[in-house]
Amino acid sequence: MTLRPLGDRVVLKFVEAEETTKGGIILAAAAQEKPQIAEVVAVGPGGVIDGKEVVMELKVGDRVILSKYSGTEVKLGKDEYTVARQSDILAIVE
């Protein structure tokens, strides 16, 4: 099963969070913050959204920074993804 986003949405898979601090302290899973860097897995077609032309600037494989509380979390089998609008993405990590 795969996810195919519609409109101006993208499917993201988060990069694993650091389990230790820079000082070497190991963090429990509950103490770790949700990572904000994700990899683009799928991109919607764009088009006219709410009366405005939306051109998709992202492509599969891009690493991006996502707004902290944006997107919808989806679990497909053992994998977890986030579906978000392109406008919720703050930057591409190069």
JSON list of C-alpha atoms in Angstrom, two decimals:
[
{"chain": "A", "resi": 1, "resn": "MET", "atom": "CA", "xyz": [0.00, 0.00, 0.00]},
{"chain": "A", "resi": 2, "resn": "THR", "atom": "CA", "xyz": [1.28, 3.49, -0.83]},
{"chain": "A", "resi": 3, "resn": "LEU", "atom": "CA", "xyz": [0.17, 7.03, -0.12]},
{"chain": "A", "resi": 4, "resn": "ARG", "atom": "CA", "xyz": [-0.55, 9.36, -3.06]},
{"chain": "A", "resi": 5, "resn": "PRO", "atom": "CA", "xyz": [-1.13, 12.93, -1.84]},
{"chain": "A", "resi": 6, "resn": "LEU", "atom": "CA", "xyz": [-3.72, 15.17, -3.46]},
{"chain": "A", "resi": 7, "resn": "GLY", "atom": "CA", "xyz": [-3.53, 18.86, -4.31]},
{"chain": "A", "resi": 8, "resn": "ASP", "atom": "CA", "xyz": [-0.75, 20.77, -2.55]},
{"chain": "A", "resi": 9, "resn": "ARG", "atom": "CA", "xyz": [0.02, 18.07, 0.00]},
{"chain": "A", "resi": 10, "resn": "VAL", "atom": "CA", "xyz": [3.23, 16.10, 0.55]},
{"chain": "A", "resi": 11, "resn": "VAL", "atom": "CA", "xyz": [3.94, 12.86, 2.40]},
{"chain": "A", "resi": 12, "resn": "LEU", "atom": "CA", "xyz": [6.88, 13.05, 4.80]},
{"chain": "A", "resi": 13, "resn": "LYS", "atom": "CA", "xyz": [8.85, 10.51, 6.81]},
{"chain": "A", "resi": 14, "resn": "PHE", "atom": "CA", "xyz": [10.67, 11.96, 9.79]},
{"chain": "A", "resi": 15, "resn": "VAL", "atom": "CA", "xyz": [14.39, 11.43, 10.28]},
{"chain": "A", "resi": 16, "resn": "GLU", "atom": "CA", "xyz": [15.15, 9.63, 13.55]},
{"chain": "A", "resi": 17, "resn": "ALA", "atom": "CA", "xyz": [15.62, 11.93, 16.55]},
{"chain": "A", "resi": 18, "resn": "GLU", "atom": "CA", "xyz": [18.87, 12.04, 18.47]},
{"chain": "A", "resi": 19, "resn": "GLU", "atom": "CA", "xyz": [18.81, 9.70, 21.47]},
{"chain": "A", "resi": 20, "resn": "THR", "atom": "CA", "xyz": [21.67, 11.38, 23.31]},
{"chain": "A", "resi": 21, "resn": "THR", "atom": "CA", "xyz": [22.42, 15.02, 24.08]},
{"chain": "A", "resi": 22, "resn": "LYS", "atom": "CA", "xyz": [25.66, 16.70, 23.07]},
{"chain": "A", "resi": 23, "resn": "GLY", "atom": "CA", "xyz": [26.87, 16.12, 26.64]},
{"chain": "A", "resi": 24, "resn": "GLY", "atom": "CA", "xyz": [26.31, 12.35, 26.28]},
{"chain": "A", "resi": 25, "resn": "ILE", "atom": "CA", "xyz": [23.09, 12.05, 28.33]},
{"chain": "A", "resi": 26, "resn": "ILE", "atom": "CA", "xyz": [20.75, 9.36, 26.97]},
{"chain": "A", "resi": 27, "resn": "LEU", "atom": "CA", "xyz": [17.17, 10.60, 26.60]},
{"chain": "A", "resi": 28, "resn": "ALA", "atom": "CA", "xyz": [14.11, 8.47, 27.31]},
{"chain": "A", "resi": 29, "resn": "ALA", "atom": "CA", "xyz": [11.65, 8.21, 24.41]},
{"chain": "A", "resi": 30, "resn": "ALA", "atom": "CA", "xyz": [9.12, 10.40, 26.25]},
{"chain": "A", "resi": 31, "resn": "ALA", "atom": "CA", "xyz": [11.70, 13.18, 26.75]},
{"chain": "A", "resi": 32, "resn": "GLN", "atom": "CA", "xyz": [12.65, 13.38, 23.08]},
{"chain": "A", "resi": 33, "resn": "GLU", "atom": "CA", "xyz": [11.10, 16.13, 21.00]},
{"chain": "A", "resi": 34, "resn": "LYS", "atom": "CA", "xyz": [9.37, 15.31, 17.75]},
{"chain": "A", "resi": 35, "resn": "PRO", "atom": "CA", "xyz": [11.97, 15.72, 14.99]},
{"chain": "A", "resi": 36, "resn": "GLN", "atom": "CA", "xyz": [11.38, 18.59, 12.60]},
{"chain": "A", "resi": 37, "resn": "ILE", "atom": "CA", "xyz": [13.55, 17.35, 9.72]},
{"chain": "A", "resi": 38, "resn": "ALA", "atom": "CA", "xyz": [11.79, 14.97, 7.37]},
{"chain": "A", "resi": 39, "resn": "GLU", "atom": "CA", "xyz": [12.32, 13.40, 3.98]},
{"chain": "A", "resi": 40, "resn": "VAL", "atom": "CA", "xyz": [9.74, 13.91, 1.22]},
{"chain": "A", "resi": 41, "resn": "VAL", "atom": "CA", "xyz": [8.29, 10.53, 0.20]},
{"chain": "A", "resi": 42, "resn": "ALA", "atom": "CA", "xyz": [5.55, 11.68, -2.22]},
{"chain": "A", "resi": 43, "resn": "VAL", "atom": "CA", "xyz": [4.36, 14.99, -3.70]},
{"chain": "A", "resi": 44, "resn": "GLY", "atom": "CA", "xyz": [0.86, 15.96, -4.84]},
{"chain": "A", "resi": 45, "resn": "PRO", "atom": "CA", "xyz": [0.21, 17.41, -8.30]},
{"chain": "A", "resi": 46, "resn": "GLY", "atom": "CA", "xyz": [-0.46, 20.99, -7.18]},
{"chain": "A", "resi": 47, "resn": "GLY", "atom": "CA", "xyz": [-2.93, 22.84, -9.40]},
{"chain": "A", "resi": 48, "resn": "VAL", "atom": "CA", "xyz": [-5.63, 25.35, -8.49]},
{"chain": "A", "resi": 49, "resn": "ILE", "atom": "CA", "xyz": [-6.21, 25.29, -4.72]},
{"chain": "A", "resi": 50, "resn": "ASP", "atom": "CA", "xyz": [-8.77, 27.71, -3.24]},
{"chain": "A", "resi": 51, "resn": "GLY", "atom": "CA", "xyz": [-8.72, 29.75, -6.45]},
{"chain": "A", "resi": 52, "resn": "LYS", "atom": "CA", "xyz": [-4.93, 30.15, -6.54]},
{"chain": "A", "resi": 53, "resn": "GLU", "atom": "CA", "xyz": [-2.44, 28.35, -8.78]},
{"chain": "A", "resi": 54, "resn": "VAL", "atom": "CA", "xyz": [-0.09, 26.25, -6.64]},
{"chain": "A", "resi": 55, "resn": "VAL", "atom": "CA", "xyz": [3.18, 25.06, -8.18]},
{"chain": "A", "resi": 56, "resn": "MET", "atom": "CA", "xyz": [4.87, 22.26, -6.25]},
{"chain": "A", "resi": 57, "resn": "GLU", "atom": "CA", "xyz": [8.44, 23.25, -5.42]},
{"chain": "A", "resi": 58, "resn": "LEU", "atom": "CA", "xyz": [9.33, 20.02, -3.60]},
{"chain": "A", "resi": 59, "resn": "LYS", "atom": "CA", "xyz": [10.42, 16.71, -5.07]},
{"chain": "A", "resi": 60, "resn": "VAL", "atom": "CA", "xyz": [10.78, 13.20, -3.68]},
{"chain": "A", "resi": 61, "resn": "GLY", "atom": "CA", "xyz": [14.00, 12.85, -1.70]},
{"chain": "A", "resi": 62, "resn": "ASP", "atom": "CA", "xyz": [14.17, 16.47, -0.49]},
{"chain": "A", "resi": 63, "resn": "ARG", "atom": "CA", "xyz": [14.98, 16.89, 3.21]},
{"chain": "A", "resi": 64, "resn": "VAL", "atom": "CA", "xyz": [12.80, 19.61, 4.72]},
{"chain": "A", "resi": 65, "resn": "ILE", "atom": "CA", "xyz": [12.02, 21.37, 7.99]},
{"chain": "A", "resi": 66, "resn": "LEU", "atom": "CA", "xyz": [8.35, 21.21, 8.95]},
{"chain": "A", "resi": 67, "resn": "SER", "atom": "CA", "xyz": [6.41, 23.48, 11.31]},
{"chain": "A", "resi": 68, "resn": "LYS", "atom": "CA", "xyz": [6.33, 21.89, 14.75]},
{"chain": "A", "resi": 69, "resn": "TYR", "atom": "CA", "xyz": [2.60, 21.08, 15.06]},
{"chain": "A", "resi": 70, "resn": "SER", "atom": "CA", "xyz": [1.54, 20.84, 11.43]},
{"chain": "A", "resi": 71, "resn": "GLY", "atom": "CA", "xyz": [0.42, 17.91, 9.34]},
{"chain": "A", "resi": 72, "resn": "THR", "atom": "CA", "xyz": [-1.56, 14.77, 10.01]},
{"chain": "A", "resi": 73, "resn": "GLU", "atom": "CA", "xyz": [0.18, 11.64, 11.27]},
{"chain": "A", "resi": 74, "resn": "VAL", "atom": "CA", "xyz": [-0.66, 8.43, 9.41]},
{"chain": "A", "resi": 75, "resn": "LYS", "atom": "CA", "xyz": [0.46, 4.89, 10.24]},
{"chain": "A", "resi": 76, "resn": "LEU", "atom": "CA", "xyz": [0.71, 2.44, 7.34]},
{"chain": "A", "resi": 77, "resn": "GLY", "atom": "CA", "xyz": [1.84, -0.99, 8.51]},
{"chain": "A", "resi": 78, "resn": "LYS", "atom": "CA", "xyz": [4.96, -0.45, 10.62]},
{"chain": "A", "resi": 79, "resn": "ASP", "atom": "CA", "xyz": [5.82, 2.91, 9.02]},
{"chain": "A", "resi": 80, "resn": "GLU", "atom": "CA", "xyz": [4.65, 6.30, 10.25]},
{"chain": "A", "resi": 81, "resn": "TYR", "atom": "CA", "xyz": [4.20, 9.24, 7.87]},
{"chain": "A", "resi": 82, "resn": "THR", "atom": "CA", "xyz": [3.00, 12.82, 8.10]},
{"chain": "A", "resi": 83, "resn": "VAL", "atom": "CA", "xyz": [0.82, 14.38, 5.42]},
{"chain": "A", "resi": 84, "resn": "ALA", "atom": "CA", "xyz": [1.18, 18.17, 5.29]},
{"chain": "A", "resi": 85, "resn": "ARG", "atom": "CA", "xyz": [0.52, 21.08, 2.97]},
{"chain": "A", "resi": 86, "resn": "GLN", "atom": "CA", "xyz": [3.48, 22.44, 1.04]},
{"chain": "A", "resi": 87, "resn": "SER", "atom": "CA", "xyz": [2.89, 25.81, 2.78]},
{"chain": "A", "resi": 88, "resn": "ASP", "atom": "CA", "xyz": [3.59, 24.15, 6.21]},
{"chain": "A", "resi": 89, "resn": "ILE", "atom": "CA", "xyz": [7.15, 23.41, 5.12]},
{"chain": "A", "resi": 90, "resn": "LEU", "atom": "CA", "xyz": [9.58, 26.08, 6.28]},
{"chain": "A", "resi": 91, "resn": "ALA", "atom": "CA", "xyz": [12.75, 25.23, 4.36]},
{"chain": "A", "resi": 92, "resn": "ILE", "atom": "CA", "xyz": [14.62, 22.67, 2.28]},
{"chain": "A", "resi": 93, "resn": "VAL", "atom": "CA", "xyz": [17.78, 21.34, 3.96]},
{"chain": "A", "resi": 94, "resn": "GLU", "atom": "CA", "xyz": [20.66, 21.28, 1.47]}
]
